[in-house]
GROMACS .gro file of C-alpha atoms in nm:
model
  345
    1UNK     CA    1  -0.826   2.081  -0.419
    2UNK     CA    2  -0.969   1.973  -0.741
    3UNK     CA    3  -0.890   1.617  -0.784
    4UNK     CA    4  -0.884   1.712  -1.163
    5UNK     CA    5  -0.572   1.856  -1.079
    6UNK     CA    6  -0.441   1.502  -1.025
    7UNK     CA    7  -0.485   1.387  -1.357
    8UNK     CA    8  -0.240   1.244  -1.577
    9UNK     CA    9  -0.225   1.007  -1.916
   10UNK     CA   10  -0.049   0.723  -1.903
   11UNK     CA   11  -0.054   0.453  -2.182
   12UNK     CA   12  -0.148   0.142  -2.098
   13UNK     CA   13   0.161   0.003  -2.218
   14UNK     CA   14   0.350   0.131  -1.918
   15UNK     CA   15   0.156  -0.097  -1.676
   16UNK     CA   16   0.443  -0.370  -1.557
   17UNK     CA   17   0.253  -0.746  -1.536
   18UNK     CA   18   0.516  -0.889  -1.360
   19UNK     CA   19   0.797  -0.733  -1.116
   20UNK     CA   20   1.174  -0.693  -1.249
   21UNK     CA   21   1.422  -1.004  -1.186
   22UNK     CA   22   1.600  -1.029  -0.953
   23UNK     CA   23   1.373  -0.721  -0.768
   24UNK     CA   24   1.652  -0.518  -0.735
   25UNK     CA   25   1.699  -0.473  -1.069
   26UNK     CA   26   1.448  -0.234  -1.127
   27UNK     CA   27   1.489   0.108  -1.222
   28UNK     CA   28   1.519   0.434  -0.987
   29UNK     CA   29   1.445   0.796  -1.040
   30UNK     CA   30   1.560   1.002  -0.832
   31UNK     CA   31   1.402   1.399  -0.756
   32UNK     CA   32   1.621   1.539  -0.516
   33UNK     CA   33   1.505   1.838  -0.301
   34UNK     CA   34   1.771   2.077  -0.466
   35UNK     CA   35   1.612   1.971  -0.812
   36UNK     CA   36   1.642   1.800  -1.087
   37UNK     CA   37   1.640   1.437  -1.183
   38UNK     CA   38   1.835   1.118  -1.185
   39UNK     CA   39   1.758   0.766  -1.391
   40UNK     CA   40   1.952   0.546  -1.125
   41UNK     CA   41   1.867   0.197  -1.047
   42UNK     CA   42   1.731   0.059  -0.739
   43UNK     CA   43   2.100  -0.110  -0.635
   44UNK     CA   44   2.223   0.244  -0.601
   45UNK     CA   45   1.988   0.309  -0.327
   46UNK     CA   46   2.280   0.289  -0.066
   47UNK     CA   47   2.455   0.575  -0.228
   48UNK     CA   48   2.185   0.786  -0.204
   49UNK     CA   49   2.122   0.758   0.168
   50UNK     CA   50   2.365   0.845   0.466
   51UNK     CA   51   2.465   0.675   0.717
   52UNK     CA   52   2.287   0.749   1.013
   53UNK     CA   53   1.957   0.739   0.780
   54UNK     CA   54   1.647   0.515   0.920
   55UNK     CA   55   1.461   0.336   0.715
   56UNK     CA   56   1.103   0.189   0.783
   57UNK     CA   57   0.960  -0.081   0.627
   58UNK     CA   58   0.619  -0.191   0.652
   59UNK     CA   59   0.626  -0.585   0.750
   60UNK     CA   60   0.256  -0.656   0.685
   61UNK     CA   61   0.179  -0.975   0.490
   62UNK     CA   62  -0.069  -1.036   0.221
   63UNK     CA   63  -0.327  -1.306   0.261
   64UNK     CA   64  -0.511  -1.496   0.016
   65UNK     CA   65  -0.859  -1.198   0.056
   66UNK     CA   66  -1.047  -1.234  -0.245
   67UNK     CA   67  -1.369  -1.499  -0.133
   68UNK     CA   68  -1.563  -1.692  -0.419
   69UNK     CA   69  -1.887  -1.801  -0.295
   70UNK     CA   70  -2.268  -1.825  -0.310
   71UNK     CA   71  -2.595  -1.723  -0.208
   72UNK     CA   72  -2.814  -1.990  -0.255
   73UNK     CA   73  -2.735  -2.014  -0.623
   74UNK     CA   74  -2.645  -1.659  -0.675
   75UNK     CA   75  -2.276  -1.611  -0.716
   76UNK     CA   76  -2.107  -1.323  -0.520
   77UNK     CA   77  -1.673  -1.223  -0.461
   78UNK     CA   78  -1.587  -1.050  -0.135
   79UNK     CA   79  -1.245  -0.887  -0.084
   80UNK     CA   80  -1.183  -0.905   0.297
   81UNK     CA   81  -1.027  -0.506   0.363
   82UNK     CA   82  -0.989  -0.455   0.718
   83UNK     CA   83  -1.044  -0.718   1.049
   84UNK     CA   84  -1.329  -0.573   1.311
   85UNK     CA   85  -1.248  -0.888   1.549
   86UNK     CA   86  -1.154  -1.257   1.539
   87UNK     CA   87  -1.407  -1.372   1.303
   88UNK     CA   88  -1.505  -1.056   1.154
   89UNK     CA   89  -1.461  -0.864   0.836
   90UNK     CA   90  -1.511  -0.567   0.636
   91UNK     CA   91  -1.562  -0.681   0.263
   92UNK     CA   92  -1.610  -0.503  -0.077
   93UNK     CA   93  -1.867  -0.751  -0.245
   94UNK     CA   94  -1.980  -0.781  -0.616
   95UNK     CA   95  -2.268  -0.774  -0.634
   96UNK     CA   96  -2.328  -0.608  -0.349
   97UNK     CA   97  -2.707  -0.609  -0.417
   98UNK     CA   98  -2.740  -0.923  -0.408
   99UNK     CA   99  -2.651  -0.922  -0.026
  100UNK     CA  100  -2.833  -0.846   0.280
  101UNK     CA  101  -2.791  -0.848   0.642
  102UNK     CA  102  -2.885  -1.201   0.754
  103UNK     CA  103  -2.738  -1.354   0.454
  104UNK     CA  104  -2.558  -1.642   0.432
  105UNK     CA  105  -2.242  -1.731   0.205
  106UNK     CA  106  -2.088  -2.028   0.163
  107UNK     CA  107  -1.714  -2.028   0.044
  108UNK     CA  108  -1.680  -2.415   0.090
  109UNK     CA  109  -1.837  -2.733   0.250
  110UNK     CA  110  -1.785  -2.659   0.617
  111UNK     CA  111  -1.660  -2.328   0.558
  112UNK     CA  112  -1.908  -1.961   0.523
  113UNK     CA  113  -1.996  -1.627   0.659
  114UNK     CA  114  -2.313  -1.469   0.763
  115UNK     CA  115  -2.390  -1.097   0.615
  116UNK     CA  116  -2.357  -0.888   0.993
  117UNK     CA  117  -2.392  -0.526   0.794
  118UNK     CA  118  -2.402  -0.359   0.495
  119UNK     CA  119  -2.249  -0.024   0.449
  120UNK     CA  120  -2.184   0.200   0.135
  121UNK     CA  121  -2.030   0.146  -0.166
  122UNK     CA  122  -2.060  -0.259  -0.208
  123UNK     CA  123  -1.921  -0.266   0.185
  124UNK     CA  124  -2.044  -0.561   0.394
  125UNK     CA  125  -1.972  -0.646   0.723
  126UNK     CA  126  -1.896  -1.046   0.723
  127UNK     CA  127  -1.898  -1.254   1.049
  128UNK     CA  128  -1.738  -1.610   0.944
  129UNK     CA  129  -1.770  -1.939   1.110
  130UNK     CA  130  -1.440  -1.984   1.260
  131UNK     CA  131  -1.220  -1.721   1.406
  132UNK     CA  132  -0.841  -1.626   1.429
  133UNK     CA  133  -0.557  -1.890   1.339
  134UNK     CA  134  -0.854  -2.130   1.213
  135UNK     CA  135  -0.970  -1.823   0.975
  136UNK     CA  136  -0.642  -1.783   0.867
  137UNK     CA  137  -0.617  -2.158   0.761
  138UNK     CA  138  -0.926  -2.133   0.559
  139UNK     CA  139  -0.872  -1.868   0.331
  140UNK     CA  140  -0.524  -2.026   0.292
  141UNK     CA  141  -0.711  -2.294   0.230
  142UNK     CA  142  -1.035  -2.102  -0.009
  143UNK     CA  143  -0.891  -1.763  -0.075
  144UNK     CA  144  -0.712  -1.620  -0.349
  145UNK     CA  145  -0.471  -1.337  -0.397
  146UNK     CA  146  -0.605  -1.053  -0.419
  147UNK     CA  147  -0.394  -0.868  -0.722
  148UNK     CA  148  -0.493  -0.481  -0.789
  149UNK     CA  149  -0.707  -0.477  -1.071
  150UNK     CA  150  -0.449  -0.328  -1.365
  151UNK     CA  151  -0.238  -0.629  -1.311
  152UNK     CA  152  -0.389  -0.927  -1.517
  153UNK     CA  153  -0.742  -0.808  -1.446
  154UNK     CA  154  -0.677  -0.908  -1.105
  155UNK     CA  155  -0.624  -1.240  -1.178
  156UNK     CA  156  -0.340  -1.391  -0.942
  157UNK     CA  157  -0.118  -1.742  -1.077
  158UNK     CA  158   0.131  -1.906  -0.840
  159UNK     CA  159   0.399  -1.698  -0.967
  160UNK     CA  160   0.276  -1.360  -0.779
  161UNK     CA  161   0.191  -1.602  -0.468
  162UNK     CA  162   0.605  -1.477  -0.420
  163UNK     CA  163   0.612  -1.223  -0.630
  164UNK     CA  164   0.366  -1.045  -0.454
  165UNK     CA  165   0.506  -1.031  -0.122
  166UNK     CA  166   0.804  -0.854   0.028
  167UNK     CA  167   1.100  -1.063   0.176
  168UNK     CA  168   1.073  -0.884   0.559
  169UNK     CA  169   0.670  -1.009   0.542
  170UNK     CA  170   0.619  -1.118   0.879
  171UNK     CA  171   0.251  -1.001   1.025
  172UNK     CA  172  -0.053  -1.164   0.828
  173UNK     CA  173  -0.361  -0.908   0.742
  174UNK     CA  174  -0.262  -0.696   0.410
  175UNK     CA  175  -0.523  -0.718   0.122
  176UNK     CA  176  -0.274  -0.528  -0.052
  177UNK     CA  177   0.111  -0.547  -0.050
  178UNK     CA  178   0.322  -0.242   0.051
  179UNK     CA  179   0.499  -0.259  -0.303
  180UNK     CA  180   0.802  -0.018  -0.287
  181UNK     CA  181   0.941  -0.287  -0.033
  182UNK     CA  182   0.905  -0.558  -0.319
  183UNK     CA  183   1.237  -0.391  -0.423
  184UNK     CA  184   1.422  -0.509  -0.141
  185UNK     CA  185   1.652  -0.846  -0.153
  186UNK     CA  186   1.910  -0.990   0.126
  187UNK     CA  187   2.181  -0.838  -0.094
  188UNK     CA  188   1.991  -0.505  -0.084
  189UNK     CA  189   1.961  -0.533   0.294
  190UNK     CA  190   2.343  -0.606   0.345
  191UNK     CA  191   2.449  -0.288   0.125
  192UNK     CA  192   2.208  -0.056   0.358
  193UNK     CA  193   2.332  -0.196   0.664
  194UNK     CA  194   2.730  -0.161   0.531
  195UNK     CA  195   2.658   0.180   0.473
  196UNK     CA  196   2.521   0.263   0.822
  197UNK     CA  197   2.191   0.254   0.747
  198UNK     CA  198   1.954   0.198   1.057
  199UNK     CA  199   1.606  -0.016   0.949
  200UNK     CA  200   1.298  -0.044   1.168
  201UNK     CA  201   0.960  -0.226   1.091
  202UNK     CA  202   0.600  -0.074   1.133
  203UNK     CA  203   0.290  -0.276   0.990
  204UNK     CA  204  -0.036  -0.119   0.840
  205UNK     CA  205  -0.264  -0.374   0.719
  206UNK     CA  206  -0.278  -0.215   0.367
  207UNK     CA  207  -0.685  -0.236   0.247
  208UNK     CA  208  -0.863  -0.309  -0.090
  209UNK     CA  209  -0.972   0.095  -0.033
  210UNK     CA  210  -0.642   0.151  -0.189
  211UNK     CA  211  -0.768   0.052  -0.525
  212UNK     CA  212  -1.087   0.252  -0.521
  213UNK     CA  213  -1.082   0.503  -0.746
  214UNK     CA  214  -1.163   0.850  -0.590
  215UNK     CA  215  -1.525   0.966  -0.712
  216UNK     CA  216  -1.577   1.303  -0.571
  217UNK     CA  217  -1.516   1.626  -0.752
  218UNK     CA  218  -1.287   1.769  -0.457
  219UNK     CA  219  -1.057   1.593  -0.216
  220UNK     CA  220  -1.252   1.760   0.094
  221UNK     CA  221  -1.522   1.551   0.045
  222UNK     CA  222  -1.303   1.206  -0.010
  223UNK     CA  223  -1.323   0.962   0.309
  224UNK     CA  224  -1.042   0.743   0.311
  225UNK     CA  225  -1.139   0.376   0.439
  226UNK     CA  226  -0.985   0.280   0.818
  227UNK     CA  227  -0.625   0.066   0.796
  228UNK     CA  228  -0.503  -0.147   1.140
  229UNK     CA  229  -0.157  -0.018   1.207
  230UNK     CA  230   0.144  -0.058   1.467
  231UNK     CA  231   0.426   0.131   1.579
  232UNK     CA  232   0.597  -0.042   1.848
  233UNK     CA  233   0.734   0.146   2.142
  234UNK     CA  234   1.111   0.012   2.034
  235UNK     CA  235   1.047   0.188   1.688
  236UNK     CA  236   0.895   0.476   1.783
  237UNK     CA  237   1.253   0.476   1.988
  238UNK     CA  238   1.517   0.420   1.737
  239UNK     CA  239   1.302   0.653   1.486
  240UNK     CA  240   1.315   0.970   1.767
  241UNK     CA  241   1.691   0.861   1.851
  242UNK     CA  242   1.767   0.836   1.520
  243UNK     CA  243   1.664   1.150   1.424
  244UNK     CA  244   1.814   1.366   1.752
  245UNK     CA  245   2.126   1.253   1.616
  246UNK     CA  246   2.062   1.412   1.287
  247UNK     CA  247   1.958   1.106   1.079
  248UNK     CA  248   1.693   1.179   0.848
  249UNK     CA  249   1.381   0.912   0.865
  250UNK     CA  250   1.333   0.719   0.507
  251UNK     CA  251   0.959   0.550   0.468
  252UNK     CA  252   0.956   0.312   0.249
  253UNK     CA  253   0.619   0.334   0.064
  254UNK     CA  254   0.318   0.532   0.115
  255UNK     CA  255   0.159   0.269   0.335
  256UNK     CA  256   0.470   0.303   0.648
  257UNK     CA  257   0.479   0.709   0.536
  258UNK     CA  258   0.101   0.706   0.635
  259UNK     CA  259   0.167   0.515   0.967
  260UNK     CA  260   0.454   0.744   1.081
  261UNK     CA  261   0.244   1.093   1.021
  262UNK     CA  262  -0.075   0.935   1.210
  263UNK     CA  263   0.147   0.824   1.475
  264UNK     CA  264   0.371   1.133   1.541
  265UNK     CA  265   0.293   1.451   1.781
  266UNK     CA  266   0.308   1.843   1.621
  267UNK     CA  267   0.627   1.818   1.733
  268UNK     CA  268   0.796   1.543   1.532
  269UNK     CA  269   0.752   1.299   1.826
  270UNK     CA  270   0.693   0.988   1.741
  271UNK     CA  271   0.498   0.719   1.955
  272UNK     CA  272   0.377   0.393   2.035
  273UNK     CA  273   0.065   0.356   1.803
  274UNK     CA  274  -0.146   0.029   1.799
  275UNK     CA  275  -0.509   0.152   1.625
  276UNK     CA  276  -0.700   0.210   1.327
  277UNK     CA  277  -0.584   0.517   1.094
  278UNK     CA  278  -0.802   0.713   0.776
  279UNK     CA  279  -0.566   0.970   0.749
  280UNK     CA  280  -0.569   1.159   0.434
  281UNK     CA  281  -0.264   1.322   0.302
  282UNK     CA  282  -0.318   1.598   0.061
  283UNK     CA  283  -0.100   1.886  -0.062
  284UNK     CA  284  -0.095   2.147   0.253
  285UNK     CA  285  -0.028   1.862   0.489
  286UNK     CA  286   0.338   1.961   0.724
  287UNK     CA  287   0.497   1.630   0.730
  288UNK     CA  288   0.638   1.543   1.148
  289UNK     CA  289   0.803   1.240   1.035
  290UNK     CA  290   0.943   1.156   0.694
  291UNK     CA  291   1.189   1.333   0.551
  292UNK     CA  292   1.276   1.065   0.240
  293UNK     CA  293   0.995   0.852   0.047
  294UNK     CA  294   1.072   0.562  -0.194
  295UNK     CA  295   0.764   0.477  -0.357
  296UNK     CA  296   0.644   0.329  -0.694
  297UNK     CA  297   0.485   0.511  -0.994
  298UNK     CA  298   0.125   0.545  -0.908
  299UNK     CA  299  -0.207   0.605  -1.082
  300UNK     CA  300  -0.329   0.894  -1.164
  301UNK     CA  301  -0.597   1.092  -0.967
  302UNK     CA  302  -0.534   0.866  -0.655
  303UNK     CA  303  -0.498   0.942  -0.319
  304UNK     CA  304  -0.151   0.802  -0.344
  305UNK     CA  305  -0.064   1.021  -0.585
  306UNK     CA  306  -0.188   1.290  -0.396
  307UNK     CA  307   0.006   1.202  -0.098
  308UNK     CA  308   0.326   1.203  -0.293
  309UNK     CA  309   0.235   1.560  -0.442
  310UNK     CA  310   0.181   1.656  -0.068
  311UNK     CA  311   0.543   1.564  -0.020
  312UNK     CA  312   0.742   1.695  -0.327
  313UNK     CA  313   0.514   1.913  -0.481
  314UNK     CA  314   0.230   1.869  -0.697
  315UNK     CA  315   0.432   2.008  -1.012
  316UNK     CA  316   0.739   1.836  -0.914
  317UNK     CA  317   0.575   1.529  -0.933
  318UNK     CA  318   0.392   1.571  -1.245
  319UNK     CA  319   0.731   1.696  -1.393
  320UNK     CA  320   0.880   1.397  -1.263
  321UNK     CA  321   0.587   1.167  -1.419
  322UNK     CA  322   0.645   1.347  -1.779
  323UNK     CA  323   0.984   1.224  -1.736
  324UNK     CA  324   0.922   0.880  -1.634
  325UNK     CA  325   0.671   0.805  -1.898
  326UNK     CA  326   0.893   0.960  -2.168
  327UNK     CA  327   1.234   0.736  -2.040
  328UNK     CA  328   1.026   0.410  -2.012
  329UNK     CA  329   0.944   0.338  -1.636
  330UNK     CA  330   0.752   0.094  -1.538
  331UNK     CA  331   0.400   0.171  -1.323
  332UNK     CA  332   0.213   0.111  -1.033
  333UNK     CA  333   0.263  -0.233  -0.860
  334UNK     CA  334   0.509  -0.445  -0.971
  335UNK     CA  335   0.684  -0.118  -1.172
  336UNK     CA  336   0.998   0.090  -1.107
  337UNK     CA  337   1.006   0.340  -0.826
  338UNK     CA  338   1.131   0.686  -0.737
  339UNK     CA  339   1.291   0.825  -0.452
  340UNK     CA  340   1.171   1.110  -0.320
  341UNK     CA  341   1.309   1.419  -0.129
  342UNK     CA  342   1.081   1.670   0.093
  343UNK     CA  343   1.017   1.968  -0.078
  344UNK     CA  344   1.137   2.235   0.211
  345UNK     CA  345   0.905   2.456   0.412
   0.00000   0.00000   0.00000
């Protein structure tokens, strides 16, 4: 498909800077596979699900990614994307010309990374100094949040060092957070659970990639960068048992959607998965696995977008858009968010 056909206006006004307080306060549309639309809010998320309904949340954490450091004297930023092994990563760099393999860069006193590779489009290859927990210390230490680039000009202050993680955060490695789980509180939790709601956990180390705007003329010849994710053989379980009993599976956000189509069989099975994933969900894709999708607003001409036209329909969505702009929502990040029914086969 064209990625034209993707397109959409949205004023820049639109853009939320900061999440809604308390997070579940924010606002809800709802496009239900029968049709039509519903302004709800995200507290009346119970109501809309059944019990019996399994929900999975992606539990990846954010760490501090984005790397200030130099070259000699020349300045360069590197936003860590995906781990390749205990001291290595994959890193978008600006400038990337300034960088070679062989390089050094030096983040602190003590602390640096030699230049292993250099791919395509401002990709290096970094191999640090330290490795594993000690890593992760450092760029607690030296890194900074890595905020998309619409929020603040990705500028991060200690407020989104919360704001900008989800309460069930547990496994350490996201560049970017799974935001329709920013939603969620311990209130919001409770009401699920009342209701009979069954919730699982998957993690997919969510990559800078996800920012990159999409460059080519037609989605055929868009390559999606590689994400680390996990499906645990006691998910991949309650998922299949869930839905043999007639429970319909509920991702929450694109990022534990993705997981559960790259880990599932033609046949709807879904297994153990513990690997690296580019899939690249675009309308004519027959969703295995998820049945319901709660997901923010998204940007146009995105692969995100594209993956939620894959699942409702490309005019559906674009209807839906028209009506979100129009009523107010908030976008992307730290907006509002819609929840999604498949369209049917």
């Amino acid at each position: 498909m064209k990625v034209d056909d993707f397109d959409f206006d949205l004023p820049r006004d639109l853009i939320a800077e900061r999440p809604a307080e308390p997070r579940d306060s924010a606002r809800l549309l709802h496009v239900p596979a029968a049709g039509g639309l519903a302004d709800l809010g995200v507290r009346d998320l119970p109501g809309l699900l059944l019990p019996g309904d399994i929900m999975v949340f992606n539990d990846t954490k954010v760490i501090p990614a984005r790397l200030l450091g130099r070259r000699g004297l020349a300045g360069v930023e590197l936003t860590l994307h995906q781990r390749t092994g205990l001291s290595q990563w994959k890193a978008f760099a600006r400038p990337a010309k300034k960088l070679k393999p062989g390089d050094r860069v030096d983040f602190a006193e003590g602390f640096s990374a030699v230049v292993a590779e250099k791919g395509e489009m401002g990709e290096v290859t970094l191999d640090f100094d330290r490795s594993g927990e000690d890593l992760m210390v450092a760029l607690e230490t030296h890194g900074h949040l890595p905020l998309p680039p619409y929020i603040r000009q990705g500028t991060a202050d200690e407020r989104d060092k919360g704001d900008y993680q989800t309460v069930f955060a547990r496994e350490k490695g996201a560049v970017a957070a799974p935001t329709a789980g920013l939603h969620f509180t311990p209130e919001l939790l409770a009401a699920l659970d009342a209701r009979g709601v069954k919730r699982v956990t998957v993690t997919l180390h969510v990559g800078a990639g996800t920012f990159l705007p999409v460059k080519v003329d037609d989605t055929d010849d868009h390559r999606m960068h590689q994400e680390i994710g996990v499906v645990t053989p006691e998910t991949a379980a309650a998922v299949n048992a869930a839905r043999a009993a007639g429970g319909r599976v509920v991702a929450v956000g694109t990022t534990s959607a993705r997981l559960l189509e790259s880990a599932a069989d033609p046949l709807g099975t879904l297994h153990p998965f513990d690997g690296a994933t580019d899939i690249f969900i675009t309308p004519g894709h027959v969703f295995r696995q998820v049945d319901v999708l709660l997901t923010n607003f998204h940007l146009p001409r995105s692969t995100l977008f594209m993956l939620i036209s894959a699942f409702a329909g490309l005019e559906r969505m674009k209807a839906a858009y028209e009506h979100a702009k129009a009523a107010g929502y908030r976008f992307y990040s730290y907006g509002d968010c819609c929840l999604l029914e498949r369209t049917p086969i």
